[in-house]
mmCIF file of C-alpha atoms in Angstrom:
data_model
loop_
_atom_site.group_PDB
_atom_site.id
_atom_site.type_symbol
_atom_site.label_atom_id
_atom_site.label_comp_id
_atom_site.label_asym_id
_atom_site.label_seq_id
_atom_site.Cartn_x
_atom_site.Cartn_y
_atom_site.Cartn_z
ATOM 1 C CA MET A 1041 -15.947 171.810 33.919
ATOM 2 C CA ILE A 1042 -13.180 173.258 31.739
ATOM 3 C CA ALA A 1043 -10.726 170.387 31.328
ATOM 4 C CA PRO A 1044 -7.196 171.069 32.625
ATOM 5 C CA LYS A 1045 -4.756 171.811 29.802
ATOM 6 C CA ILE A 1046 -1.508 169.859 29.622
ATOM 7 C CA MET A 1047 1.361 170.528 27.233
ATOM 8 C CA VAL A 1048 3.657 167.586 26.488
ATOM 9 C CA VAL A 1049 7.080 168.461 25.075
ATOM 10 C CA GLU A 1050 8.374 165.155 23.707
ATOM 11 C CA ASP A 1051 10.190 164.359 20.453
ATOM 12 C CA GLU A 1052 9.694 160.572 20.595
ATOM 13 C CA GLU A 1053 6.514 160.206 18.544
ATOM 14 C CA PRO A 1054 5.360 156.809 19.944
ATOM 15 C CA LEU A 1055 5.675 158.083 23.513
ATOM 16 C CA GLY A 1056 3.925 161.342 22.638
ATOM 17 C CA VAL A 1057 1.011 159.416 21.098
ATOM 18 C CA LEU A 1058 0.789 157.152 24.163
ATOM 19 C CA LEU A 1059 0.776 160.059 26.618
ATOM 20 C CA ARG A 1060 -1.806 161.994 24.595
ATOM 21 C CA TYR A 1061 -4.107 158.950 24.419
ATOM 22 C CA ASN A 1062 -4.017 158.322 28.169
ATOM 23 C CA LEU A 1063 -4.300 161.983 29.177
ATOM 24 C CA GLU A 1064 -7.239 162.605 26.842
ATOM 25 C CA ALA A 1065 -8.897 159.422 28.117
ATOM 26 C CA GLU A 1066 -8.967 161.040 31.576
ATOM 27 C CA GLY A 1067 -10.486 164.223 30.189
ATOM 28 C CA TYR A 1068 -7.443 166.484 29.900
ATOM 29 C CA GLN A 1069 -6.873 168.838 26.965
ATOM 30 C CA VAL A 1070 -3.504 167.915 25.466
ATOM 31 C CA GLU A 1071 -1.058 169.714 23.194
ATOM 32 C CA ILE A 1072 2.010 167.872 21.894
ATOM 33 C CA VAL A 1073 5.129 169.861 20.965
ATOM 34 C CA THR A 1074 8.306 168.181 19.677
ATOM 35 C CA ARG A 1075 10.907 170.996 19.957
ATOM 36 C CA GLY A 1076 12.046 173.101 22.882
ATOM 37 C CA ASP A 1077 12.098 176.368 20.938
ATOM 38 C CA GLU A 1078 8.557 175.797 19.654
ATOM 39 C CA ALA A 1079 7.379 175.003 23.182
ATOM 40 C CA GLU A 1080 8.917 178.234 24.482
ATOM 41 C CA LEU A 1081 7.016 180.266 21.877
ATOM 42 C CA ARG A 1082 3.716 178.474 22.621
ATOM 43 C CA LEU A 1083 4.175 179.032 26.357
ATOM 44 C CA GLN A 1084 4.569 182.760 25.741
ATOM 45 C CA GLU A 1085 1.166 182.733 24.038
ATOM 46 C CA SER A 1086 -0.731 180.498 26.457
ATOM 47 C CA VAL A 1087 0.236 178.858 29.767
ATOM 48 C CA PRO A 1088 -1.215 175.369 30.408
ATOM 49 C CA ASP A 1089 -2.161 173.944 33.792
ATOM 50 C CA LEU A 1090 0.741 171.482 33.699
ATOM 51 C CA LEU A 1091 3.830 170.909 31.542
ATOM 52 C CA VAL A 1092 5.338 167.497 30.792
ATOM 53 C CA LEU A 1093 8.877 168.191 29.587
ATOM 54 C CA ASP A 1094 11.446 165.807 28.135
ATOM 55 C CA TRP A 1095 15.038 166.628 29.079
ATOM 56 C CA MET A 1096 16.536 165.936 25.624
ATOM 57 C CA VAL A 1097 14.179 167.649 23.144
ATOM 58 C CA PRO A 1098 15.912 169.377 20.195
ATOM 59 C CA ALA A 1099 16.723 173.095 19.707
ATOM 60 C CA VAL A 1100 16.305 174.122 23.354
ATOM 61 C CA SER A 1101 16.817 171.319 25.858
ATOM 62 C CA GLY A 1102 14.183 170.565 28.460
ATOM 63 C CA ILE A 1103 16.514 171.476 31.313
ATOM 64 C CA GLU A 1104 17.288 174.872 29.719
ATOM 65 C CA LEU A 1105 13.622 175.539 28.951
ATOM 66 C CA CYS A 1106 12.722 174.715 32.546
ATOM 67 C CA ARG A 1107 15.326 177.210 33.762
ATOM 68 C CA ARG A 1108 13.974 179.943 31.469
ATOM 69 C CA LEU A 1109 10.389 179.299 32.496
ATOM 70 C CA ARG A 1110 11.242 179.704 36.173
ATOM 71 C CA MET A 1111 12.696 183.148 35.378
ATOM 72 C CA ARG A 1112 9.390 184.432 33.910
ATOM 73 C CA SER A 1113 6.659 185.634 36.246
ATOM 74 C CA GLU A 1114 3.955 184.035 34.056
ATOM 75 C CA THR A 1115 5.489 180.561 34.342
ATOM 76 C CA GLU A 1116 7.492 180.625 37.565
ATOM 77 C CA ARG A 1117 4.827 178.502 39.288
ATOM 78 C CA LEU A 1118 3.850 176.339 36.314
ATOM 79 C CA PRO A 1119 3.772 172.674 37.452
ATOM 80 C CA ILE A 1120 6.454 170.753 35.537
ATOM 81 C CA ILE A 1121 7.097 167.012 35.289
ATOM 82 C CA MET A 1122 10.508 166.228 33.775
ATOM 83 C CA LEU A 1123 10.911 163.076 31.658
ATOM 84 C CA THR A 1124 14.371 161.675 30.991
ATOM 85 C CA ALA A 1125 16.433 158.573 30.373
ATOM 86 C CA ARG A 1126 18.976 159.957 32.857
ATOM 87 C CA GLY A 1127 18.531 157.944 36.046
ATOM 88 C CA GLU A 1128 21.581 158.961 38.032
ATOM 89 C CA GLU A 1129 20.975 160.700 41.337
ATOM 90 C CA SER A 1130 23.034 163.717 40.216
ATOM 91 C CA ASP A 1131 20.780 164.133 37.172
ATOM 92 C CA ARG A 1132 17.612 163.927 39.281
ATOM 93 C CA VAL A 1133 19.035 166.534 41.647
ATOM 94 C CA ARG A 1134 19.935 168.793 38.716
ATOM 95 C CA GLY A 1135 16.462 168.496 37.188
ATOM 96 C CA LEU A 1136 14.691 169.261 40.449
ATOM 97 C CA SER A 1137 17.125 172.057 41.309
ATOM 98 C CA THR A 1138 16.467 173.711 37.939
ATOM 99 C CA GLY A 1139 12.782 173.944 38.783
ATOM 100 C CA ALA A 1140 11.025 170.688 37.892
ATOM 101 C CA ASP A 1141 8.345 169.687 40.410
ATOM 102 C CA ASP A 1142 8.598 165.981 39.645
ATOM 103 C CA TYR A 1143 10.935 163.692 37.746
ATOM 104 C CA LEU A 1144 10.221 160.423 35.871
ATOM 105 C CA VAL A 1145 12.947 158.163 34.476
ATOM 106 C CA LYS A 1146 12.260 156.347 31.204
ATOM 107 C CA PRO A 1147 10.941 153.755 30.761
ATOM 108 C CA PHE A 1148 8.066 154.382 33.162
ATOM 109 C CA SER A 1149 4.625 152.842 33.500
ATOM 110 C CA THR A 1150 1.566 154.685 32.252
ATOM 111 C CA PRO A 1151 -0.322 154.255 35.572
ATOM 112 C CA GLU A 1152 2.600 155.810 37.472
ATOM 113 C CA PHE A 1153 2.744 158.724 35.018
ATOM 114 C CA MET A 1154 -0.997 159.391 35.337
ATOM 115 C CA ALA A 1155 -0.783 159.192 39.125
ATOM 116 C CA ARG A 1156 2.054 161.752 39.112
ATOM 117 C CA VAL A 1157 -0.011 164.099 36.917
ATOM 118 C CA ARG A 1158 -3.038 163.886 39.214
ATOM 119 C CA ALA A 1159 -0.945 164.325 42.357
ATOM 120 C CA LEU A 1160 0.912 167.361 41.017
ATOM 121 C CA LEU A 1161 -2.288 169.055 39.852
ATOM 122 C CA ARG A 1162 -3.916 168.435 43.252
ATOM 123 C CA ARG A 1163 -0.892 169.880 45.036
ATOM 124 C CA ALA A 1164 0.047 172.789 42.760
ATOM 125 C CA LYS A 1165 -3.265 173.771 41.152
ATOM 126 C CA PRO A 1166 -6.171 172.431 43.225
ATOM 127 C CA GLU A 1167 -8.501 174.952 41.589
ATOM 128 C CA VAL A 1168 -8.433 173.060 38.270
ATOM 129 C CA LEU A 1169 -9.742 169.893 39.961
ATOM 130 C CA SER A 1170 -11.988 171.381 42.636
ATOM 131 C CA SER A 1171 -15.745 171.088 42.079
ATOM 132 C CA VAL A 1172 -16.373 174.476 43.742
ATOM 133 C CA LEU A 1173 -14.533 177.728 42.986
ATOM 134 C CA LYS A 1174 -14.742 180.799 45.219
ATOM 135 C CA VAL A 1175 -13.388 184.264 44.460
ATOM 136 C CA GLY A 1176 -14.497 187.124 46.705
ATOM 137 C CA ASP A 1177 -18.244 186.755 47.252
ATOM 138 C CA ILE A 1178 -18.783 184.674 44.082
ATOM 139 C CA VAL A 1179 -19.170 180.886 44.299
ATOM 140 C CA LEU A 1180 -19.225 178.673 41.193
ATOM 141 C CA ASP A 1181 -20.335 175.040 41.521
ATOM 142 C CA ARG A 1182 -19.021 173.035 38.580
ATOM 143 C CA GLU A 1183 -21.103 169.930 39.267
ATOM 144 C CA SER A 1184 -24.494 171.643 39.494
ATOM 145 C CA HIS A 1185 -23.541 174.390 36.992
ATOM 146 C CA ARG A 1186 -24.763 177.073 39.379
ATOM 147 C CA VAL A 1187 -23.261 180.414 40.348
ATOM 148 C CA TYR A 1188 -24.018 182.407 43.498
ATOM 149 C CA ARG A 1189 -23.098 185.876 44.696
ATOM 150 C CA LYS A 1190 -23.776 186.615 48.354
ATOM 151 C CA LYS A 1191 -25.931 183.456 48.359
ATOM 152 C CA ASN A 1192 -28.122 184.783 45.529
ATOM 153 C CA GLU A 1193 -28.172 182.555 42.455
ATOM 154 C CA ILE A 1194 -26.999 184.092 39.177
ATOM 155 C CA ARG A 1195 -28.389 182.794 35.896
ATOM 156 C CA LEU A 1196 -25.717 182.404 33.226
ATOM 157 C CA GLY A 1197 -25.683 180.997 29.713
ATOM 158 C CA PRO A 1198 -23.236 178.158 28.971
ATOM 159 C CA THR A 1199 -20.601 180.419 27.387
ATOM 160 C CA GLU A 1200 -20.744 182.979 30.212
ATOM 161 C CA PHE A 1201 -20.455 180.105 32.712
ATOM 162 C CA ARG A 1202 -17.294 178.775 31.026
ATOM 163 C CA LEU A 1203 -15.863 182.281 30.809
ATOM 164 C CA LEU A 1204 -16.447 182.947 34.509
ATOM 165 C CA GLU A 1205 -15.101 179.500 35.418
ATOM 166 C CA PHE A 1206 -11.876 180.132 33.529
ATOM 167 C CA LEU A 1207 -11.347 183.589 35.027
ATOM 168 C CA MET A 1208 -12.048 182.262 38.539
ATOM 169 C CA GLN A 1209 -9.342 179.621 38.104
ATOM 170 C CA HIS A 1210 -6.827 182.456 37.703
ATOM 171 C CA PRO A 1211 -8.041 185.409 39.812
ATOM 172 C CA GLY A 1212 -6.192 188.668 39.195
ATOM 173 C CA ARG A 1213 -4.495 187.440 36.039
ATOM 174 C CA VAL A 1214 -5.131 189.464 32.875
ATOM 175 C CA TYR A 1215 -6.052 187.543 29.707
ATOM 176 C CA THR A 1216 -6.126 188.951 26.204
ATOM 177 C CA ARG A 1217 -9.142 188.358 23.964
ATOM 178 C CA GLY A 1218 -7.095 185.847 21.971
ATOM 179 C CA GLN A 1219 -6.150 183.898 25.090
ATOM 180 C CA LEU A 1220 -9.775 183.812 26.239
ATOM 181 C CA LEU A 1221 -10.890 182.583 22.817
ATOM 182 C CA ASP A 1222 -8.264 179.838 22.951
ATOM 183 C CA ASN A 1223 -9.098 178.687 26.485
ATOM 184 C CA VAL A 1224 -12.889 179.162 26.630
ATOM 185 C CA TRP A 1225 -14.046 178.671 23.031
ATOM 186 C CA GLY A 1226 -11.283 176.291 21.910
ATOM 187 C CA ASP A 1227 -11.676 176.255 18.111
ATOM 188 C CA THR A 1228 -11.277 179.952 17.282
ATOM 189 C CA ASN A 1229 -10.800 179.821 13.508
ATOM 190 C CA TYR A 1230 -14.166 181.372 12.739
ATOM 191 C CA ILE A 1231 -14.754 183.487 15.851
ATOM 192 C CA ASP A 1232 -14.047 187.213 15.917
ATOM 193 C CA GLU A 1233 -12.261 188.572 19.008
ATOM 194 C CA ARG A 1234 -15.110 191.051 19.475
ATOM 195 C CA THR A 1235 -17.213 188.039 20.463
ATOM 196 C CA VAL A 1236 -15.290 188.048 23.744
ATOM 197 C CA ASP A 1237 -16.402 191.625 24.453
ATOM 198 C CA VAL A 1238 -20.043 190.668 23.918
ATOM 199 C CA HIS A 1239 -19.900 187.742 26.331
ATOM 200 C CA VAL A 1240 -17.872 189.647 28.923
ATOM 201 C CA GLY A 1241 -20.567 192.340 28.781
ATOM 202 C CA ARG A 1242 -23.285 189.742 29.380
ATOM 203 C CA LEU A 1243 -21.303 188.169 32.207
ATOM 204 C CA ARG A 1244 -20.640 191.542 33.828
ATOM 205 C CA LYS A 1245 -24.331 192.484 33.665
ATOM 206 C CA ALA A 1246 -25.440 189.189 35.210
ATOM 207 C CA VAL A 1247 -22.823 189.030 37.976
ATOM 208 C CA ASN A 1248 -22.994 192.695 38.984
ATOM 209 C CA ASN A 1249 -26.776 192.928 38.626
ATOM 210 C CA GLY A 1250 -26.548 196.721 38.294
ATOM 211 C CA ARG A 1251 -25.887 197.349 41.986
ATOM 212 C CA GLN A 1252 -22.967 195.167 43.041
ATOM 213 C CA THR A 1253 -19.277 196.024 42.834
ATOM 214 C CA ASP A 1254 -17.942 195.279 39.355
ATOM 215 C CA VAL A 1255 -15.780 192.159 39.680
ATOM 216 C CA ILE A 1256 -14.653 192.088 36.040
ATOM 217 C CA ARG A 1257 -11.654 194.287 35.333
ATOM 218 C CA THR A 1258 -11.149 195.706 31.837
ATOM 219 C CA ILE A 1259 -7.506 196.555 31.165
ATOM 220 C CA ARG A 1260 -7.427 198.854 28.169
ATOM 221 C CA GLY A 1261 -5.241 197.461 25.403
ATOM 222 C CA SER A 1262 -4.673 194.203 27.294
ATOM 223 C CA GLY A 1263 -7.805 192.263 28.153
ATOM 224 C CA TYR A 1264 -9.888 191.125 31.111
ATOM 225 C CA ALA A 1265 -9.422 189.742 34.623
ATOM 226 C CA ILE A 1266 -11.538 188.925 37.649
ATOM 227 C CA ARG A 1267 -10.787 190.819 40.833
ATOM 228 C CA GLU A 1268 -9.208 188.769 43.600
ATOM 229 C CA ASP A 1269 -11.152 190.405 46.458
#
């Protein structure tokens, strides 16, 4: 299973280290960012499965970044947990009204934080935790590592499996080669973007089997997506 990706925007280093340790211990991929402006740039490049956002980060505040994210189509539904030392009811209302899905007042316990993360992912993005993904007539079983189309099993290599899994988590969404490298391959320092084309070609051949409707969309100059129906 491709581990859910979580970005933590937090300028208090000890807290950032603590959150990273506990999130990674549960199998999440974690990126720590310490400034609001840097987080905004990273979110334009790649959207995680969940954002943990401190209210008072420097450059662009968490509350302002949350507002901006809700105005962009790519991030308008991004699950966001707001962290803050502001415990007044008016502050909680403001944070939630700006677009945060959940709100934790510092200091908070690690078990409560982890429970909030799991609950929000289950509610907002069940596909990242589900053991079975289904898009159109394609079914991917993460536990058995098997893929079926119209009940016929499809044999895939490990890279093609991860590629299909990632695309099926976001049906209809177009990803550039760079974004696919980042999310499917991870460490992309020594991998050429043309590698993506090779593996998409293999995936397309296996899934379509020469006779089926092509479920992989190629958007010239942009990237690839899986059809929603």
